PDB file of C-alpha atoms in Angstrom:
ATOM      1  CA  UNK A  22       0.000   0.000   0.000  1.00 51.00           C
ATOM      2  CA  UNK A  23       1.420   3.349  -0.938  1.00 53.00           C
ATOM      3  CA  UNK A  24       1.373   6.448   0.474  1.00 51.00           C
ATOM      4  CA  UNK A  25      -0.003   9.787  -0.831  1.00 53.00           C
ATOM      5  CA  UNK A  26       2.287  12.102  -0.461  1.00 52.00           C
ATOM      6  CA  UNK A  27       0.153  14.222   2.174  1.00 54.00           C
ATOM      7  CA  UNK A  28       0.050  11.205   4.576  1.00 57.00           C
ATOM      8  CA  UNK A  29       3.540  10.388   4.152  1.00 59.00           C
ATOM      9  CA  UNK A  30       4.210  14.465   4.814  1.00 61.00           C
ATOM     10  CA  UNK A  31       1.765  14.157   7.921  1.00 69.00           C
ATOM     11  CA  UNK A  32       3.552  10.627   8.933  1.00 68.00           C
ATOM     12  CA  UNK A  33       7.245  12.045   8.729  1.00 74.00           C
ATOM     13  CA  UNK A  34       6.053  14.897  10.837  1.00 77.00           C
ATOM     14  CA  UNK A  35       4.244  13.167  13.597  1.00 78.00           C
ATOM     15  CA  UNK A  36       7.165  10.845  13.768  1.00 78.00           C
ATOM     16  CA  UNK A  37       9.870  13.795  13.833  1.00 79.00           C
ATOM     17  CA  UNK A  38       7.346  15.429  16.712  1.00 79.00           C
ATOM     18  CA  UNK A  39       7.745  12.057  18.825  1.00 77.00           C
ATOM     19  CA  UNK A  40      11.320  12.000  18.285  1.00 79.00           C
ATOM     20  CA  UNK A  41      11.611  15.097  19.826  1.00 79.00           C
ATOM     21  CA  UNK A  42       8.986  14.117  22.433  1.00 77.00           C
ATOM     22  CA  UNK A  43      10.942  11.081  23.070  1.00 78.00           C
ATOM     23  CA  UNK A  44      14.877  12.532  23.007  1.00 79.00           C
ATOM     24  CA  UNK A  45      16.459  11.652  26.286  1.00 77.00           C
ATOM     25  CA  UNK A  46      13.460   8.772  27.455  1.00 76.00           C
ATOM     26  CA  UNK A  47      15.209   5.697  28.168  1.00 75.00           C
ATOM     27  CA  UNK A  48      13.002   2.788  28.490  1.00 72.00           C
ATOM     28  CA  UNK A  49      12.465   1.016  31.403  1.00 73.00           C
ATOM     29  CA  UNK A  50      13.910  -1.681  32.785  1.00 74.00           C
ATOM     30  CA  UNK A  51      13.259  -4.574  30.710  1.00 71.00           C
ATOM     31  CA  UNK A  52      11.664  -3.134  28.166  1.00 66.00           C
ATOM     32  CA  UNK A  53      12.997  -3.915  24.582  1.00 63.00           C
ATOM     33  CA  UNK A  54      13.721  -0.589  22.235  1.00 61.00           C
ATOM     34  CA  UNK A  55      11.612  -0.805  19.150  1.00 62.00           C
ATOM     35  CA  UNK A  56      14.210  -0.068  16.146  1.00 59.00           C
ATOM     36  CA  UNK A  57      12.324  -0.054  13.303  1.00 58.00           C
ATOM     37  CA  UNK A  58      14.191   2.680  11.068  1.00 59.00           C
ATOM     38  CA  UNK A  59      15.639   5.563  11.977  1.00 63.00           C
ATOM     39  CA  UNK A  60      13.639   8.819  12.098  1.00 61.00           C
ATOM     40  CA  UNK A  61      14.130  11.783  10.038  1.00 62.00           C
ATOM     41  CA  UNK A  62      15.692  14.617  11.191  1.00 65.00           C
ATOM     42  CA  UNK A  63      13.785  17.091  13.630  1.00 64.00           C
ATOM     43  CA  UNK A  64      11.250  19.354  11.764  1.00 62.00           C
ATOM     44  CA  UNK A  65      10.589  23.177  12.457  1.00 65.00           C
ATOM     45  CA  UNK A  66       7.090  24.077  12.855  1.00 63.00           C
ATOM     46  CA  UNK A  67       5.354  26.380  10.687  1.00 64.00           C
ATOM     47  CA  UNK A  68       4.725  29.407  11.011  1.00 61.00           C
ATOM     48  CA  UNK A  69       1.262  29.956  11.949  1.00 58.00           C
ATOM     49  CA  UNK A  70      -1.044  31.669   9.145  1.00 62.00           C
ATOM     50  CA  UNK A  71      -2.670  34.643  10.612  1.00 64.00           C
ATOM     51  CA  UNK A  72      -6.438  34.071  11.049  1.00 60.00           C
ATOM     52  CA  UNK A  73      -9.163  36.130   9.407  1.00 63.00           C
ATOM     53  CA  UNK A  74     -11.080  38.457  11.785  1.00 63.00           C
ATOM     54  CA  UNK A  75     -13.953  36.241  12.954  1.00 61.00           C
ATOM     55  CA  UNK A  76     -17.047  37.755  11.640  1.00 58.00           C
ATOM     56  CA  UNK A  77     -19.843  38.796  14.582  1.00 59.00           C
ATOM     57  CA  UNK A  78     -22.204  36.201  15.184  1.00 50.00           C
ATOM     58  CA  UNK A  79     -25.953  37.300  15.091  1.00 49.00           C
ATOM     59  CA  UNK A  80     -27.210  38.568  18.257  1.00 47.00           C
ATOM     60  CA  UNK A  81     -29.451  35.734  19.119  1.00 47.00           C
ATOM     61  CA  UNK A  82     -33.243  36.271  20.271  1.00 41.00           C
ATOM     62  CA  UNK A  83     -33.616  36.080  23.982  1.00 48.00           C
ATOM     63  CA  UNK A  84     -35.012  32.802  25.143  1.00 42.00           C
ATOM     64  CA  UNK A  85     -37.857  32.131  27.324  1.00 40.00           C
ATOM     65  CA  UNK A  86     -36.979  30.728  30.338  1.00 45.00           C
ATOM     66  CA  UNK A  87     -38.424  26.843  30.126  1.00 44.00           C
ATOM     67  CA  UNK A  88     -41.000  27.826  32.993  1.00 41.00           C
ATOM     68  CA  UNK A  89     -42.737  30.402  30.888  1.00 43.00           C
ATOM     69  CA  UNK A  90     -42.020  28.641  27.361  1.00 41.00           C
ATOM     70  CA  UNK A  91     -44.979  25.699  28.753  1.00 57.00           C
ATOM     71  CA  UNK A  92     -46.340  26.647  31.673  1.00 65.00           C
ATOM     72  CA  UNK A  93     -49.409  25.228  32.483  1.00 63.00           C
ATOM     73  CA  UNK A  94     -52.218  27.321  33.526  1.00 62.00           C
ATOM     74  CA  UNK A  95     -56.405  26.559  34.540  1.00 59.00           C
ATOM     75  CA  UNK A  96     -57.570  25.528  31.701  1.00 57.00           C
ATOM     76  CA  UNK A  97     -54.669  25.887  29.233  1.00 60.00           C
ATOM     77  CA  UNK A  98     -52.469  23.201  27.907  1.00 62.00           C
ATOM     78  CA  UNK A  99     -50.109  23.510  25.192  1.00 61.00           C
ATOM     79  CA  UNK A 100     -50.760  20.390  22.901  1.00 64.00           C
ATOM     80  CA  UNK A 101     -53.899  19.766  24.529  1.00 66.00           C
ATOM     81  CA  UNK A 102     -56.751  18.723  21.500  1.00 70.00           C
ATOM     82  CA  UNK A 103     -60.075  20.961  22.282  1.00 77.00           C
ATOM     83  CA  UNK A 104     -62.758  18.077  22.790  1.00 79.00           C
ATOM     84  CA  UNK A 105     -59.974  16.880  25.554  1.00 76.00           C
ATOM     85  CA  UNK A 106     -59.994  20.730  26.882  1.00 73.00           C
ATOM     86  CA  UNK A 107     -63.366  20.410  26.982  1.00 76.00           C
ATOM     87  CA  UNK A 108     -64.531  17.566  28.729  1.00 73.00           C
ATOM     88  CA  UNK A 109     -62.078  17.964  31.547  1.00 72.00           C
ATOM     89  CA  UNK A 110     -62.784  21.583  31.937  1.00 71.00           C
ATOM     90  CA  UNK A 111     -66.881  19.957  32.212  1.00 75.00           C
ATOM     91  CA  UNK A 112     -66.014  17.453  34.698  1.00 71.00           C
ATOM     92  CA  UNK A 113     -66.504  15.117  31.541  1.00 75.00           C
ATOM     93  CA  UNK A 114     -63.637  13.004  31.421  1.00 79.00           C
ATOM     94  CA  UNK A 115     -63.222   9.771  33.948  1.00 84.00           C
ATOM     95  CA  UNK A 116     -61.812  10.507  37.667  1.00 87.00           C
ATOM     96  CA  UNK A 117     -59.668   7.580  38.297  1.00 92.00           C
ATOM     97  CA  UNK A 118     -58.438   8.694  41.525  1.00 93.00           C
ATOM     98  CA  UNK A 119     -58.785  11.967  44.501  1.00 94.00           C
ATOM     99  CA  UNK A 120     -56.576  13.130  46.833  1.00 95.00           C
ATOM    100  CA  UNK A 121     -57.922  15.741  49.853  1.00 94.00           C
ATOM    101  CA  UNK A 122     -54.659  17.940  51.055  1.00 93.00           C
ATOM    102  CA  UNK A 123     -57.359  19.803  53.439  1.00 86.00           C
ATOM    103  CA  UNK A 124     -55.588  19.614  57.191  1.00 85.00           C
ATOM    104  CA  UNK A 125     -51.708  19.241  55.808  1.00 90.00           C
ATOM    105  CA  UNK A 126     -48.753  21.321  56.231  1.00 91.00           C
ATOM    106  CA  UNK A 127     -47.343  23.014  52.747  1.00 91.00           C
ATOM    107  CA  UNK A 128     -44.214  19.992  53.355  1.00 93.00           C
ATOM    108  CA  UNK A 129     -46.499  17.774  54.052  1.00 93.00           C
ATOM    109  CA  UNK A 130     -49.156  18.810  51.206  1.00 93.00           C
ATOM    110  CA  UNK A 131     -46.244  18.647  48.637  1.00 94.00           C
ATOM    111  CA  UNK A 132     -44.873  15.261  49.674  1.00 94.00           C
ATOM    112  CA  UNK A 133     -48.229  13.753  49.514  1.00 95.00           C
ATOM    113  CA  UNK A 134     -48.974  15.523  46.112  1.00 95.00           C
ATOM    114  CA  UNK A 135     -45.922  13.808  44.489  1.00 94.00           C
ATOM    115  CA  UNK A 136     -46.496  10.466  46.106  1.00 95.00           C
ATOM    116  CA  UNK A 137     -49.992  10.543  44.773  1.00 96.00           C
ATOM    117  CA  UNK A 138     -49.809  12.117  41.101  1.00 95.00           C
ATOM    118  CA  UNK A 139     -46.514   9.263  40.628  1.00 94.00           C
ATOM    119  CA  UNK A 140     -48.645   6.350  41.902  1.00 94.00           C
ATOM    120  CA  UNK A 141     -51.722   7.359  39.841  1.00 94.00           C
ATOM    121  CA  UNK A 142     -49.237   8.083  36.785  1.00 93.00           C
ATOM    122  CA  UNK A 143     -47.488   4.252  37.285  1.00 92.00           C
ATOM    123  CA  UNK A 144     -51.277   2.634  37.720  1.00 92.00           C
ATOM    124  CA  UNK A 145     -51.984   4.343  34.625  1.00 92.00           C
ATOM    125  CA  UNK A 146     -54.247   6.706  35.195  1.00 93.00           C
ATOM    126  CA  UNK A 147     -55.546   9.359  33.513  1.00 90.00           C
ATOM    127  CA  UNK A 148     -57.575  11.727  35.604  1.00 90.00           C
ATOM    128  CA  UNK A 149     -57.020  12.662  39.033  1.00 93.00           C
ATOM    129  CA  UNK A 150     -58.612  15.213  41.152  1.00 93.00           C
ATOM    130  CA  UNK A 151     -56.581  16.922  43.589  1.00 94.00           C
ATOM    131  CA  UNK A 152     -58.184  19.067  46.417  1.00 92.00           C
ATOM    132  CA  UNK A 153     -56.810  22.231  47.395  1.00 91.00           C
ATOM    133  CA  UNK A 154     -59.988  23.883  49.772  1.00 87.00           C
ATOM    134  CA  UNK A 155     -60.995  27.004  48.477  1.00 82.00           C
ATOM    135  CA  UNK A 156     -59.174  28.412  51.653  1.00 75.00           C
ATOM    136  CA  UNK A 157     -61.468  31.950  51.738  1.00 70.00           C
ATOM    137  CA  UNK A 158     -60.641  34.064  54.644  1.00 66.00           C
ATOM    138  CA  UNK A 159     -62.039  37.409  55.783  1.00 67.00           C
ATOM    139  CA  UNK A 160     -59.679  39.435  53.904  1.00 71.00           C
ATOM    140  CA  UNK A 161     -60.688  37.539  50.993  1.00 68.00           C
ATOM    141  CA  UNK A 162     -57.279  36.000  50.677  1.00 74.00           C
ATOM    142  CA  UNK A 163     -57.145  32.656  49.050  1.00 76.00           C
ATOM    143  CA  UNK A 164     -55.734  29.916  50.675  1.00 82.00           C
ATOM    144  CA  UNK A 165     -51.903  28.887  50.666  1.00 87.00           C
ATOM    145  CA  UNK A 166     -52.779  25.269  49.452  1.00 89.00           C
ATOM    146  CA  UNK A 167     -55.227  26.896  46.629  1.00 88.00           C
ATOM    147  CA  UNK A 168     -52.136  29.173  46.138  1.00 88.00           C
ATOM    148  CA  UNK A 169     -49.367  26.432  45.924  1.00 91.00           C
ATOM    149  CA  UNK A 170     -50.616  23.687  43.863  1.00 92.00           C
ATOM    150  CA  UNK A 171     -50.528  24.967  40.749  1.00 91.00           C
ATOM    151  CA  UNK A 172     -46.779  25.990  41.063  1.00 91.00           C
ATOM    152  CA  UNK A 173     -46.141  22.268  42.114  1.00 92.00           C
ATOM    153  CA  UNK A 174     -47.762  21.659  39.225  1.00 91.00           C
ATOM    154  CA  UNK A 175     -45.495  23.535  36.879  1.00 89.00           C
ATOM    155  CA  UNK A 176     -41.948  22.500  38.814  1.00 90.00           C
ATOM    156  CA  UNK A 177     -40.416  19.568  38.536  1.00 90.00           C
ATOM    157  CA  UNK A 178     -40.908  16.432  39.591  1.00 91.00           C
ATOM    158  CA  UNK A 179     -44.598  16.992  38.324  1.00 91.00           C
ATOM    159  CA  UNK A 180     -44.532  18.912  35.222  1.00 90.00           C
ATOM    160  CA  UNK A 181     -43.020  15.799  32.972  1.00 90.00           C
ATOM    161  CA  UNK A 182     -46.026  14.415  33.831  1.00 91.00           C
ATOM    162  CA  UNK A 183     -48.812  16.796  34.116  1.00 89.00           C
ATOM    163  CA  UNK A 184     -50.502  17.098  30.807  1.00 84.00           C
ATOM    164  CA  UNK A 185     -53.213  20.271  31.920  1.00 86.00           C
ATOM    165  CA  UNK A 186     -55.174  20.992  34.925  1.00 87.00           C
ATOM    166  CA  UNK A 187     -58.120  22.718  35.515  1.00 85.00           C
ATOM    167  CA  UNK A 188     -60.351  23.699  38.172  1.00 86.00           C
ATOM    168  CA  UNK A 189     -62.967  21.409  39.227  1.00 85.00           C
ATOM    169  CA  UNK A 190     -66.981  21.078  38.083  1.00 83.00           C
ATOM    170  CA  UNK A 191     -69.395  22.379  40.704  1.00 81.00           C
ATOM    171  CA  UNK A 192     -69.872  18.508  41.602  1.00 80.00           C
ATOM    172  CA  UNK A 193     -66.608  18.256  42.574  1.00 82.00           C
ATOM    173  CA  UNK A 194     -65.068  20.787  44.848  1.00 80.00           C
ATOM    174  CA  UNK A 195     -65.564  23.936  41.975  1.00 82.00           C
ATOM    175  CA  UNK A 196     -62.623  26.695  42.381  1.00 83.00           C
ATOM    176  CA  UNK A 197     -61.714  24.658  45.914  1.00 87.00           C
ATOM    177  CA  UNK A 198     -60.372  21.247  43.820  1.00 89.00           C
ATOM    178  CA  UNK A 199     -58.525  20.831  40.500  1.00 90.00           C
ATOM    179  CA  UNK A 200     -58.891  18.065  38.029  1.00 89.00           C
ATOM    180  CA  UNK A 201     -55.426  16.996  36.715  1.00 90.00           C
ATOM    181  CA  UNK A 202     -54.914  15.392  33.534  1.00 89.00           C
ATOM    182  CA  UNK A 203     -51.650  13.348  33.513  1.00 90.00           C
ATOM    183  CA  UNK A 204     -49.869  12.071  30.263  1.00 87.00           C
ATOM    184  CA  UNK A 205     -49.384   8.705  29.294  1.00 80.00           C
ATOM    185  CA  UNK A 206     -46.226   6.951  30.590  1.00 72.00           C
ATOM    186  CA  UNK A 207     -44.859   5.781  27.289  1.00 67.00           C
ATOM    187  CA  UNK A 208     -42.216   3.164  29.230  1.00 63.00           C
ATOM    188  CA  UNK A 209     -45.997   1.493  29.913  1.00 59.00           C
ATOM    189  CA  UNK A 210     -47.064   2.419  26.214  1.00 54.00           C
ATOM    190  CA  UNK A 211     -44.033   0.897  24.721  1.00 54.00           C
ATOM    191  CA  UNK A 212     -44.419  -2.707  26.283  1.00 55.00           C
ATOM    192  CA  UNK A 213     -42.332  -1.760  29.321  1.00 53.00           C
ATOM    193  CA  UNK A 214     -38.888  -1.056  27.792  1.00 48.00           C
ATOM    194  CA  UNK A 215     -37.050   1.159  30.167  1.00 43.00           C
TER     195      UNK A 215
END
C-alpha cells in the first residue's frame, strides 16, 4: 500500500514530533527498544497563518426561560386537543383517583402531592382530582394550598407528567379542587422497555 504524499508528509512529521517528544526517554527496565528505522531529522514548525477576523455572530433572540415557554395554567395546555380541553374543563372526562390535602402542612401537602400524582401516573391513570380547599378568609385571601398547587404543578418532579389541569366542576369541589390530567407513561405504552 502506498502512500499519498500528504500522509507520508503528515507521517514524517508526527514521527519527527515524537522524536523530539521522546529525546532523552530511556526505556524502562526490561523493556525492549523498538528499532524499526531511523527517524528523520527534527522538523521546524510552521509558522502559523494569521487568522481572518472572525465575523460577529448574530445577536441571538432572547429565550424564554423553560418555565414560561410551557407553563401550564387553569384551563390551558399547550398540545392539549379541544374536545380533551373540553370535557375535563366539564367534569366530563373519567376521575380515576382523589386526593384531599385539606388539614396538611405546605411539606407535608407537597410530599403527599408527588407520592400521589406518581402512583396514579405508574397505575396508569388518567384523571385525578386533587383538592386544594378554596381556603377563603375574611380578607378575601385565598388559601396557601389553593395558592401552591398549581406551582407544584409547573416544577419539577410533576410537570413531565402533568398534561393540563383545571379547576374542578361544581360537583366536585368547583374553584376549591382541581382536576389533573396526567400524560401517558410511554415506558408502559411501549411494552415496558425502560
Amino acid at each position: 500500500m502506498t502512500d499519498r504524499p500528504r500522509d507520508r508528509k503528515n507521517h514524517d512529521d508526527d514521527a519527527a514530533l515524537w522524536a523530539q517528544l521522546t529525546d532523552g526517554v530511556t526505556p524502562l527496565p526490561g523493556r525492549r527498544q523498538k528499532t524499526d528505522a531511523p527517524l528523520p531529522p527534527p522538523v521546524k514548525p510552521k509558522a502559523l497563518k494569521r487568522a481572518r477576523p472572525a465575523q460577529p455572530l448574530p445577536t441571538p433572540l432572547p429565550a424564554l426561560p423553560p418555565s414560561a415557554a410551557a407553563e401550564l395554567t387553569h384551563g390551558r395546555a399547550p398540545g392539549l386537543d379541544r374536545r380533551t380541553q373540553t370535557n375535563l374543563r366539564r367534569g366530563k372526562l373519567d376521575v380515576e383517583g382523589k386526593i384531599d390535602l385539606h388539614g396538611l402542612t405546605q411539606t407535608e401537602a407537597h410530599r403527599a402531592l408527588i407520592a400521589f400524582l406518581t402512583n396514579a401516573r405508574n397505575q396508569g391513570k388518567r384523571a385525578v382530582i386533587v383538592v386544594t380547599g378554596k381556603g377563603l378568609k375574611e380578607t378575601g385571601e385565598v388559601g396557601v394550598l389553593r395558592k401552591a398547587v398549581p406551582g407544584w404543578l409547573n416544577a419539577p418532579p410533576l410537570k413531565p407528567m402533568i398534561h393540563a389541569f383545571d379547576y374542578a366542576a361544581r360537583q366536585h369541589g368547583g374553584e376549591g379542587a382541581l382536576y389533573v390530567l396526567l400524560k401517558r407513561d410511554k415506558k408502559k405504552r411501549d411494552g415496558g422497555a425502560a
